[in-house]
mmCIF file with all atom_site columns, C-alpha atoms in Angstrom:
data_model
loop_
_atom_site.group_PDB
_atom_site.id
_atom_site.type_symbol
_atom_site.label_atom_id
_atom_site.label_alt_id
_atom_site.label_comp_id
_atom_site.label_asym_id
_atom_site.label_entity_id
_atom_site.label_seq_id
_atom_site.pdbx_PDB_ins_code
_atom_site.Cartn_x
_atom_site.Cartn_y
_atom_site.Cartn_z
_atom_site.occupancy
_atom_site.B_iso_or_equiv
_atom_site.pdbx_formal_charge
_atom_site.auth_seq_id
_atom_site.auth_comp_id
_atom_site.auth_asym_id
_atom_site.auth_atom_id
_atom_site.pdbx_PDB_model_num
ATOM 1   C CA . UNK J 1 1   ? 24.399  31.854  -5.943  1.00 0.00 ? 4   UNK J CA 1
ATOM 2   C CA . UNK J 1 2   ? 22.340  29.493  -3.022  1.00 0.00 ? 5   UNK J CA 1
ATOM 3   C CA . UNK J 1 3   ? 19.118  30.862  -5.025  1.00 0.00 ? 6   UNK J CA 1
ATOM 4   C CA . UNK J 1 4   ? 20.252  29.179  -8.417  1.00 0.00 ? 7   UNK J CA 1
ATOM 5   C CA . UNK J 1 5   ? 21.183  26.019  -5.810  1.00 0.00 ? 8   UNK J CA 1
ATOM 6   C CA . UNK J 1 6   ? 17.730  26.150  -4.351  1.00 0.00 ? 9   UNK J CA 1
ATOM 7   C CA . UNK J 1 7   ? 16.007  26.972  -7.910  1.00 0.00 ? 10  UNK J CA 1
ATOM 8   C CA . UNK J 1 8   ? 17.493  23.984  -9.401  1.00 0.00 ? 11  UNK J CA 1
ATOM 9   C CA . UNK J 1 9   ? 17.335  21.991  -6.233  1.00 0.00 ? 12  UNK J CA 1
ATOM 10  C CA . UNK J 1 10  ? 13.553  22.439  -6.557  1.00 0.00 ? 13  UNK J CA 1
ATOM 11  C CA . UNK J 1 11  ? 13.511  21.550  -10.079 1.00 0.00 ? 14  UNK J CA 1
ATOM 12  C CA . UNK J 1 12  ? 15.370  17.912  -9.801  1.00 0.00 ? 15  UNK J CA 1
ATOM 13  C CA . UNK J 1 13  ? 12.706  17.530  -6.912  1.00 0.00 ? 16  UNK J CA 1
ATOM 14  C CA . UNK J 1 14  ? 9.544   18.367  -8.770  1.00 0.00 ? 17  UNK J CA 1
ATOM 15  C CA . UNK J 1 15  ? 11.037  16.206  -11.476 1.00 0.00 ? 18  UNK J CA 1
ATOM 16  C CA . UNK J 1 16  ? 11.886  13.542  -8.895  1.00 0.00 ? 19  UNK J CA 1
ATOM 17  C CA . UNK J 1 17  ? 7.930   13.682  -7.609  1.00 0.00 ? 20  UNK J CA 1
ATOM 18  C CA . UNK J 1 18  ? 6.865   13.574  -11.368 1.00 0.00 ? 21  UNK J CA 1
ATOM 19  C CA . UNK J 1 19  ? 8.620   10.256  -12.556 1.00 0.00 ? 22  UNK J CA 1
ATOM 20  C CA . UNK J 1 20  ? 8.072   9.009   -9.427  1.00 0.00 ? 23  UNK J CA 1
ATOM 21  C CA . UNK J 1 21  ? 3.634   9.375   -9.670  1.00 0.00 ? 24  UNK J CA 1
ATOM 22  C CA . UNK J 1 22  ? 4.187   8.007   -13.246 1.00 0.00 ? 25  UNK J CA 1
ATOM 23  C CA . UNK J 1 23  ? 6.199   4.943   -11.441 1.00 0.00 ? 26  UNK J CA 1
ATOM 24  C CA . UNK J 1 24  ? 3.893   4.390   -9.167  1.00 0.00 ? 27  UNK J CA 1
ATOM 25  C CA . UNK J 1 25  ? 0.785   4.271   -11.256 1.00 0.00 ? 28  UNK J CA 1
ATOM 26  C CA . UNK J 1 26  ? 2.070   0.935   -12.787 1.00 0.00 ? 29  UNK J CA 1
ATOM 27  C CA . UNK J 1 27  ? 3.995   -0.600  -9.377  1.00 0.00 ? 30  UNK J CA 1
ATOM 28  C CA . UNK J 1 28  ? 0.702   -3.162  -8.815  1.00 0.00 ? 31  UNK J CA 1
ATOM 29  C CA . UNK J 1 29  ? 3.010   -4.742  -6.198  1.00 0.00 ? 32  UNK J CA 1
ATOM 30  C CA . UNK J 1 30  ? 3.320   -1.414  -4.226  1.00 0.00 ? 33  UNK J CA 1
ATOM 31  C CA . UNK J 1 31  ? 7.544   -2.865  -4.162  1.00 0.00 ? 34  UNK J CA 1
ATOM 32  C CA . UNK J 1 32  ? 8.887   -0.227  -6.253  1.00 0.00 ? 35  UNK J CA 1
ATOM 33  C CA . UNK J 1 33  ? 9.431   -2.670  -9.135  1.00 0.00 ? 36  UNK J CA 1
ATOM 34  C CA . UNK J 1 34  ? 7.311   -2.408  -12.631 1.00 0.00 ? 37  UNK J CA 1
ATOM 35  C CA . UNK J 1 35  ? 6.833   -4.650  -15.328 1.00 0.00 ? 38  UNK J CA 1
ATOM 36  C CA . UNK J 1 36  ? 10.000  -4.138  -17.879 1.00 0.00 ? 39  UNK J CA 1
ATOM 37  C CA . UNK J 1 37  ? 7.028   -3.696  -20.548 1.00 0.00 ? 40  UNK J CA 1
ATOM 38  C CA . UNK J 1 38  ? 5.435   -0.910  -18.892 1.00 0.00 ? 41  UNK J CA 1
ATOM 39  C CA . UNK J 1 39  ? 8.668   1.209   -18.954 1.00 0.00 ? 42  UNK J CA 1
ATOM 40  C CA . UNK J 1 40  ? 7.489   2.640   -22.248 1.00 0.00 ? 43  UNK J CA 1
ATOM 41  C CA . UNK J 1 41  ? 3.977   3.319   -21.502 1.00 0.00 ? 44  UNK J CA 1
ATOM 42  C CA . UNK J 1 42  ? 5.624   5.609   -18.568 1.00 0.00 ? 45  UNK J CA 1
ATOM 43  C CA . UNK J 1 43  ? 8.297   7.213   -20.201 1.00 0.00 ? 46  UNK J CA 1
ATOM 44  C CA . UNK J 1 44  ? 5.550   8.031   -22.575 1.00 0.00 ? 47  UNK J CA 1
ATOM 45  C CA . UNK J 1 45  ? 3.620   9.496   -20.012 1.00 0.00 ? 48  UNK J CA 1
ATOM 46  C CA . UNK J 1 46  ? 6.096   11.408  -18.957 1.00 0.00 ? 49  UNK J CA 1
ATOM 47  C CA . UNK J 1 47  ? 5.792   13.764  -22.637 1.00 0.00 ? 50  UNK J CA 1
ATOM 48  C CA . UNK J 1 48  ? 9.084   11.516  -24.035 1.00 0.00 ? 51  UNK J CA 1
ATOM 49  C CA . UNK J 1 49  ? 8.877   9.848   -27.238 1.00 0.00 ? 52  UNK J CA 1
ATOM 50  C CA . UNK J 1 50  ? 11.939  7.655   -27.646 1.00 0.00 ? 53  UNK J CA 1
ATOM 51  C CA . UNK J 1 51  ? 12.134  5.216   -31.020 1.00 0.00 ? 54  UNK J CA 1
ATOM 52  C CA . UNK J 1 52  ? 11.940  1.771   -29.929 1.00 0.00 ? 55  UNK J CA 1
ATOM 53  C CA . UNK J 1 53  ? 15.894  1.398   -30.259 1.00 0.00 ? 56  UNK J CA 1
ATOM 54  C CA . UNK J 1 54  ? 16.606  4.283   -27.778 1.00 0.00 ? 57  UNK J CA 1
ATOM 55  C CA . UNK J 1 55  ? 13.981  2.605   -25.473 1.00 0.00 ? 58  UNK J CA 1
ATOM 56  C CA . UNK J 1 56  ? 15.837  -0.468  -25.478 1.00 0.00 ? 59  UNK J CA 1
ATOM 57  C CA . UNK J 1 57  ? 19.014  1.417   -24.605 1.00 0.00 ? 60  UNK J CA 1
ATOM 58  C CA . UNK J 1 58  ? 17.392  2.851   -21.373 1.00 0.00 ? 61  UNK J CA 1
ATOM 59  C CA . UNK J 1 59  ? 16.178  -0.657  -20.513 1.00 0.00 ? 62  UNK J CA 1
ATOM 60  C CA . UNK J 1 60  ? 19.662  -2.056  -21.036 1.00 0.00 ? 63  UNK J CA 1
ATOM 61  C CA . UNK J 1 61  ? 20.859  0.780   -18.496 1.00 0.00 ? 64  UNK J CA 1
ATOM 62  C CA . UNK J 1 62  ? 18.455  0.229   -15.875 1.00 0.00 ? 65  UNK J CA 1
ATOM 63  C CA . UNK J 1 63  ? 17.894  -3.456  -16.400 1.00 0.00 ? 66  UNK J CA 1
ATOM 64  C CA . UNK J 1 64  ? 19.064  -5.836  -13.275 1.00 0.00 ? 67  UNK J CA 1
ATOM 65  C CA . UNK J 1 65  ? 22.595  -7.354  -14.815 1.00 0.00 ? 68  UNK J CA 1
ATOM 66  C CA . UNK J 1 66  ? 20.594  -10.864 -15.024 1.00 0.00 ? 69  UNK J CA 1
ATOM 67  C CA . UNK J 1 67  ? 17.662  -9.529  -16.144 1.00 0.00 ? 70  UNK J CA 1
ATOM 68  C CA . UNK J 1 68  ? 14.464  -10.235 -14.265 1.00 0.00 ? 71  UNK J CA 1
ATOM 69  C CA . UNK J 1 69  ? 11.560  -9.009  -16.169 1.00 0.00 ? 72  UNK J CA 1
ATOM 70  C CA . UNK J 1 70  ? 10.997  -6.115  -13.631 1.00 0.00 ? 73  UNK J CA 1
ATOM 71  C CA . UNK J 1 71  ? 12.559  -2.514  -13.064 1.00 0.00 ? 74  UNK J CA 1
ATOM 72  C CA . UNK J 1 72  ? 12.876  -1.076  -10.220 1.00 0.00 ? 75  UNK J CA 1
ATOM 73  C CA . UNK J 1 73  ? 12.314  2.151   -8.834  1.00 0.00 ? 76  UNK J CA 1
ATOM 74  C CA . UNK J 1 74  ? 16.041  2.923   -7.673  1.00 0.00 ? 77  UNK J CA 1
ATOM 75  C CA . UNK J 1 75  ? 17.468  2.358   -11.030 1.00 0.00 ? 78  UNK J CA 1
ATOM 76  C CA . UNK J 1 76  ? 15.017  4.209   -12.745 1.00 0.00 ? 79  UNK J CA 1
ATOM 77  C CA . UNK J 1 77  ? 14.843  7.587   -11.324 1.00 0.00 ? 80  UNK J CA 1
ATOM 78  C CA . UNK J 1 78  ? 18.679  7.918   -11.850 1.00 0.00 ? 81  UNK J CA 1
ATOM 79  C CA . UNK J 1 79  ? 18.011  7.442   -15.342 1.00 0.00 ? 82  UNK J CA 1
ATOM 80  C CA . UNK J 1 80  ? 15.051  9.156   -15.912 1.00 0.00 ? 83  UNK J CA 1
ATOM 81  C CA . UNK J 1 81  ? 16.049  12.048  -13.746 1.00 0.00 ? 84  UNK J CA 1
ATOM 82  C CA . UNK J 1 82  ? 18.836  12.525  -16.446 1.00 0.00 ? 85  UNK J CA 1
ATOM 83  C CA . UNK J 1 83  ? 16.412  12.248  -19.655 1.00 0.00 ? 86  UNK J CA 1
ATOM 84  C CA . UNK J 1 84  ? 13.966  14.429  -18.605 1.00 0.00 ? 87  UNK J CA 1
ATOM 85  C CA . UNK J 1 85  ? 16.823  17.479  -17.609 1.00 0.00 ? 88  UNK J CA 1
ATOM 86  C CA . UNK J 1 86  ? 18.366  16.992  -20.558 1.00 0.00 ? 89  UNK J CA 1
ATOM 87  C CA . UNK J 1 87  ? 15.035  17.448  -22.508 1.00 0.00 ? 90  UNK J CA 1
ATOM 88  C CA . UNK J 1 88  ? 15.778  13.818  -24.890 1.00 0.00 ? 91  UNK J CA 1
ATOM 89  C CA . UNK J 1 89  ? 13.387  12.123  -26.623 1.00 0.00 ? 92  UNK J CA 1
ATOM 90  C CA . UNK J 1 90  ? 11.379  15.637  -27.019 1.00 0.00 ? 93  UNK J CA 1
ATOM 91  C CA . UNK J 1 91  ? 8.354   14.804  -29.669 1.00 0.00 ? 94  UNK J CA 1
ATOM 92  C CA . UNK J 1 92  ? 8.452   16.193  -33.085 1.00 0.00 ? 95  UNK J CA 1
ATOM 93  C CA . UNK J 1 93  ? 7.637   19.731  -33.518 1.00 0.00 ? 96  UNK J CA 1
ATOM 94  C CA . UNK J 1 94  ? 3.388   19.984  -35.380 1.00 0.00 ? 97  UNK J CA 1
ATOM 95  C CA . UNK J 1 95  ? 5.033   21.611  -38.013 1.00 0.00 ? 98  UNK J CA 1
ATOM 96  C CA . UNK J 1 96  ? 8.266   19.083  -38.736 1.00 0.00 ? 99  UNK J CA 1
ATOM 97  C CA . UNK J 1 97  ? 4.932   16.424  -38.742 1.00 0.00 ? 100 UNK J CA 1
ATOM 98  C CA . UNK J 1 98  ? 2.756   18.181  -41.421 1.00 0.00 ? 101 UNK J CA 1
ATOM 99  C CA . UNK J 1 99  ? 5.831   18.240  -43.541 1.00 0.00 ? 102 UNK J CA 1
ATOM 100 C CA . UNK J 1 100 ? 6.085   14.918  -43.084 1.00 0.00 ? 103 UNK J CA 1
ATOM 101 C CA . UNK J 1 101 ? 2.402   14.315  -44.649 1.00 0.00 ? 104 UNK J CA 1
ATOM 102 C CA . UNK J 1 102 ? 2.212   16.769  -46.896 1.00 0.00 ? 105 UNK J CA 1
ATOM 103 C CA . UNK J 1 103 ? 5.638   14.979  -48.608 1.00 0.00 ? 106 UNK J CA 1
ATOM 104 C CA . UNK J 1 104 ? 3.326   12.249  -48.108 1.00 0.00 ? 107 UNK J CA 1
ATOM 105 C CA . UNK J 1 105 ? 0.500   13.603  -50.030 1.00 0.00 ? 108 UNK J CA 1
ATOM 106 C CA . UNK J 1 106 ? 1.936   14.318  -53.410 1.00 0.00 ? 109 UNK J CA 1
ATOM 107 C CA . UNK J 1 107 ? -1.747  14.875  -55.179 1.00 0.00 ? 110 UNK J CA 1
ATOM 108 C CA . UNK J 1 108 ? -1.929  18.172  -52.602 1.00 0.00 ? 111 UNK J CA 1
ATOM 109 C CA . UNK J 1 109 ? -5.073  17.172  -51.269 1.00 0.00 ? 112 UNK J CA 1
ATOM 110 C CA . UNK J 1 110 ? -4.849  17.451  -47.624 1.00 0.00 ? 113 UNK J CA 1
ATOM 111 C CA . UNK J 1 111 ? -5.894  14.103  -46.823 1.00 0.00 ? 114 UNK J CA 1
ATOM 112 C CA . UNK J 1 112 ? -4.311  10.723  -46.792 1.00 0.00 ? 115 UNK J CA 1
ATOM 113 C CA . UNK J 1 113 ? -6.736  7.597   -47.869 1.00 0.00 ? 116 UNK J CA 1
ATOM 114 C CA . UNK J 1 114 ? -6.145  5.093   -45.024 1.00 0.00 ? 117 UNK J CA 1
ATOM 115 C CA . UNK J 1 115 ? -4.579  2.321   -47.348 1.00 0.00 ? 118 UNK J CA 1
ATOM 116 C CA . UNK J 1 116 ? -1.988  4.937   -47.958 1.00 0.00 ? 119 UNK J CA 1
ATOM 117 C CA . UNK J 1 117 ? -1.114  5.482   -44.789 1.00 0.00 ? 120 UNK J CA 1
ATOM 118 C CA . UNK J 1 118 ? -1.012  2.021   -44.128 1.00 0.00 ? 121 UNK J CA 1
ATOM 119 C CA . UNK J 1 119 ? 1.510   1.196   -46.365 1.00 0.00 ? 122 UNK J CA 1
ATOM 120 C CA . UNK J 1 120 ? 4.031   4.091   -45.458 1.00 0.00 ? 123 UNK J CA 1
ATOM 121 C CA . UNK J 1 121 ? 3.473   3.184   -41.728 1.00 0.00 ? 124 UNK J CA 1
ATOM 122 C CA . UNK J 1 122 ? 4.520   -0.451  -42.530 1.00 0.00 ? 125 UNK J CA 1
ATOM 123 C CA . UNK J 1 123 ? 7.125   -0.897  -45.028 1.00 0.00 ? 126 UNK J CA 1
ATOM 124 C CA . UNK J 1 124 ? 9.007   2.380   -44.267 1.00 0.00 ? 127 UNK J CA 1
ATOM 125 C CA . UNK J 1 125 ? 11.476  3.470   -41.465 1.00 0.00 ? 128 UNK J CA 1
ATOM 126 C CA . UNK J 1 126 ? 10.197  1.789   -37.841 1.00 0.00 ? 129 UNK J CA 1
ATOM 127 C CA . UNK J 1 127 ? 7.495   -0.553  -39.088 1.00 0.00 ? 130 UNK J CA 1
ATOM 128 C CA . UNK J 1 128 ? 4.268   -0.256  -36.925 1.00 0.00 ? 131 UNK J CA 1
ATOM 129 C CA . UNK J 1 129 ? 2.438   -3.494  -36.521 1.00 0.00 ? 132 UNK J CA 1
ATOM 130 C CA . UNK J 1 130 ? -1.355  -4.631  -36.770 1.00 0.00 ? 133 UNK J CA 1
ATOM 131 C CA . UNK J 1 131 ? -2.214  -3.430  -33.092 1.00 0.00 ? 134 UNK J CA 1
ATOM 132 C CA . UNK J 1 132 ? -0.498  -0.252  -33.783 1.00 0.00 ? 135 UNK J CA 1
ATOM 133 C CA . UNK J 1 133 ? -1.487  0.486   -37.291 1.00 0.00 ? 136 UNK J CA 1
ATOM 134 C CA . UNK J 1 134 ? -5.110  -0.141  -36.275 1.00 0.00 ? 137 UNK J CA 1
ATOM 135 C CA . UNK J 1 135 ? -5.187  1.934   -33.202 1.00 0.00 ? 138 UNK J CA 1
ATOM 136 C CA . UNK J 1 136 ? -3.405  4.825   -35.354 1.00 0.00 ? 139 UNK J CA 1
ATOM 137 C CA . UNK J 1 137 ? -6.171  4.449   -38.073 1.00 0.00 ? 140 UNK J CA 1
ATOM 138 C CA . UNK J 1 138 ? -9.115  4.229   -35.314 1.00 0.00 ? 141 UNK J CA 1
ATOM 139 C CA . UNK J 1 139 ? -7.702  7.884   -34.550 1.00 0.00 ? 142 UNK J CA 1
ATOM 140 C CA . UNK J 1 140 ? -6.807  9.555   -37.785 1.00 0.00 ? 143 UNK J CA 1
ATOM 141 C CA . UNK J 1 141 ? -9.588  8.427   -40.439 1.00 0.00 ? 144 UNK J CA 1
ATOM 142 C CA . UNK J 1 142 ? -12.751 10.557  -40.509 1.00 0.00 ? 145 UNK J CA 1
ATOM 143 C CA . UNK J 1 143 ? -15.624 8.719   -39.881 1.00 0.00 ? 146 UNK J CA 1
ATOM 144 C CA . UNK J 1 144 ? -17.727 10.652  -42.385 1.00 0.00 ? 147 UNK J CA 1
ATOM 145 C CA . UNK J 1 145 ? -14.878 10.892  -45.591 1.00 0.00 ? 148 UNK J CA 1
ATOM 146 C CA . UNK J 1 146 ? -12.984 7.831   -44.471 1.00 0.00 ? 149 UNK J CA 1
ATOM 147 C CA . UNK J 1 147 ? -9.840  9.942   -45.156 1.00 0.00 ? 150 UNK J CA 1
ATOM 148 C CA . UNK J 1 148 ? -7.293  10.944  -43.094 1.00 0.00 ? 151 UNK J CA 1
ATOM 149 C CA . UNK J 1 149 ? -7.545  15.247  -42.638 1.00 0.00 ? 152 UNK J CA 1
ATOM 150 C CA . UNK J 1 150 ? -3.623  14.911  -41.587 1.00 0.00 ? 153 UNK J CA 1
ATOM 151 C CA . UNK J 1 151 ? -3.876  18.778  -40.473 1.00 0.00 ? 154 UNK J CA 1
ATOM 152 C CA . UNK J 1 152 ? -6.349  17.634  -37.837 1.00 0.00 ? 155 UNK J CA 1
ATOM 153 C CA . UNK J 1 153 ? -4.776  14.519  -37.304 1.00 0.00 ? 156 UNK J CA 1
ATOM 154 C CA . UNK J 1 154 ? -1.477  16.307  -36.466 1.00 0.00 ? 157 UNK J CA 1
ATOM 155 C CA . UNK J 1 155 ? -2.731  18.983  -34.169 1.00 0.00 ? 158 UNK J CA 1
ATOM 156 C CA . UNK J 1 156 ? -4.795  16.161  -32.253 1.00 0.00 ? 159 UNK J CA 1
ATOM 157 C CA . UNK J 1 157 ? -1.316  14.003  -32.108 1.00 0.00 ? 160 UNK J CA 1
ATOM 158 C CA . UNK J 1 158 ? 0.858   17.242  -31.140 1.00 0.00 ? 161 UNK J CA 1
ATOM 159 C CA . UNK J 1 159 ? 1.391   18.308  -27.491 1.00 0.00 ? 162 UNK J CA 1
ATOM 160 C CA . UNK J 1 160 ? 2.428   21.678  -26.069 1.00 0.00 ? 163 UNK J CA 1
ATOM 161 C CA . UNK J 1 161 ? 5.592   21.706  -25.157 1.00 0.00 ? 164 UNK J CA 1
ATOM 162 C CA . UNK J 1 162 ? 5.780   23.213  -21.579 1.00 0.00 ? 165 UNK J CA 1
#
């Protein structure tokens, strides 16, 4: 029984040294505090994927009670700590993805025209704006075809997960 103790022990530390390097990376101040808008970019890097509603819940729960434009460290790692053991905001599976385009695709081609993708990615669901959109499109189209290969796309888009 004290090896499951230390096992898991080890893991909330290694998990613990994790969010805290991701932290860290955007604490400019060195004063364990980070910009509120960074907090995605780092939970992000941290291989979770939250929708922008379920980011705004975390922010709620770690946000000062008067908010102050900053989160800091303390409140964070409570939070994250949780999210990470409990595996949330895990991305979407490669294959759950190409579904998604190949519904998306209805001609069977394998490959999305950018204007299409465009307009799916900004009147349906969670809207992406301009900044978004483009940086998406910068990734996805082939430079040669101007197409989007979506089965390339995907596997480029698609992590391991460990």
């Amino acid at each position: 029984m004290a090896e499951d103790k230390e096992s898991a022990e080890a893991i909330v530390k290694e998990v613990h040294k994790k969010i805290s390097e991701a932290f860290d990376l955007f604490d400019d101040e060195c004063n364990k505090t980070v910009d509120v808008r960074e907090i995605g970019t780092i939970i992000r890097s941290l291989g979770c994927f939250p929708t922008e509603a379920e980011l705004h819940e975390v922010i709620t729960e770690i946000e000062e009670e008067e908010p102050t434009g900053y989160i800091r460290f303390e409140k964070f790692l409570p939070t994250m700590t949780n999210v990470l053991m409990e595996r949330r905001f895990r991305p979407i599976p490669e294959d759950l993805l190409l579904q998604a385009f190949e519904v998306l695709d209805q001609g069977k081609k394998g490959y999305l025209e950018p204007e299409e993708l465009k307009k799916y990615m900004t009147q349906e669901g969670e809207p992406f704006n301009q900044d978004e959109m483009e940086e998406m499109l910068s990734a996805a189209v082939d430079p040669d075809k101007n197409v989007i290969f979506y089965k390339d796309f995907v596997s480029m888009m698609t992590i391991e997960d460990r």
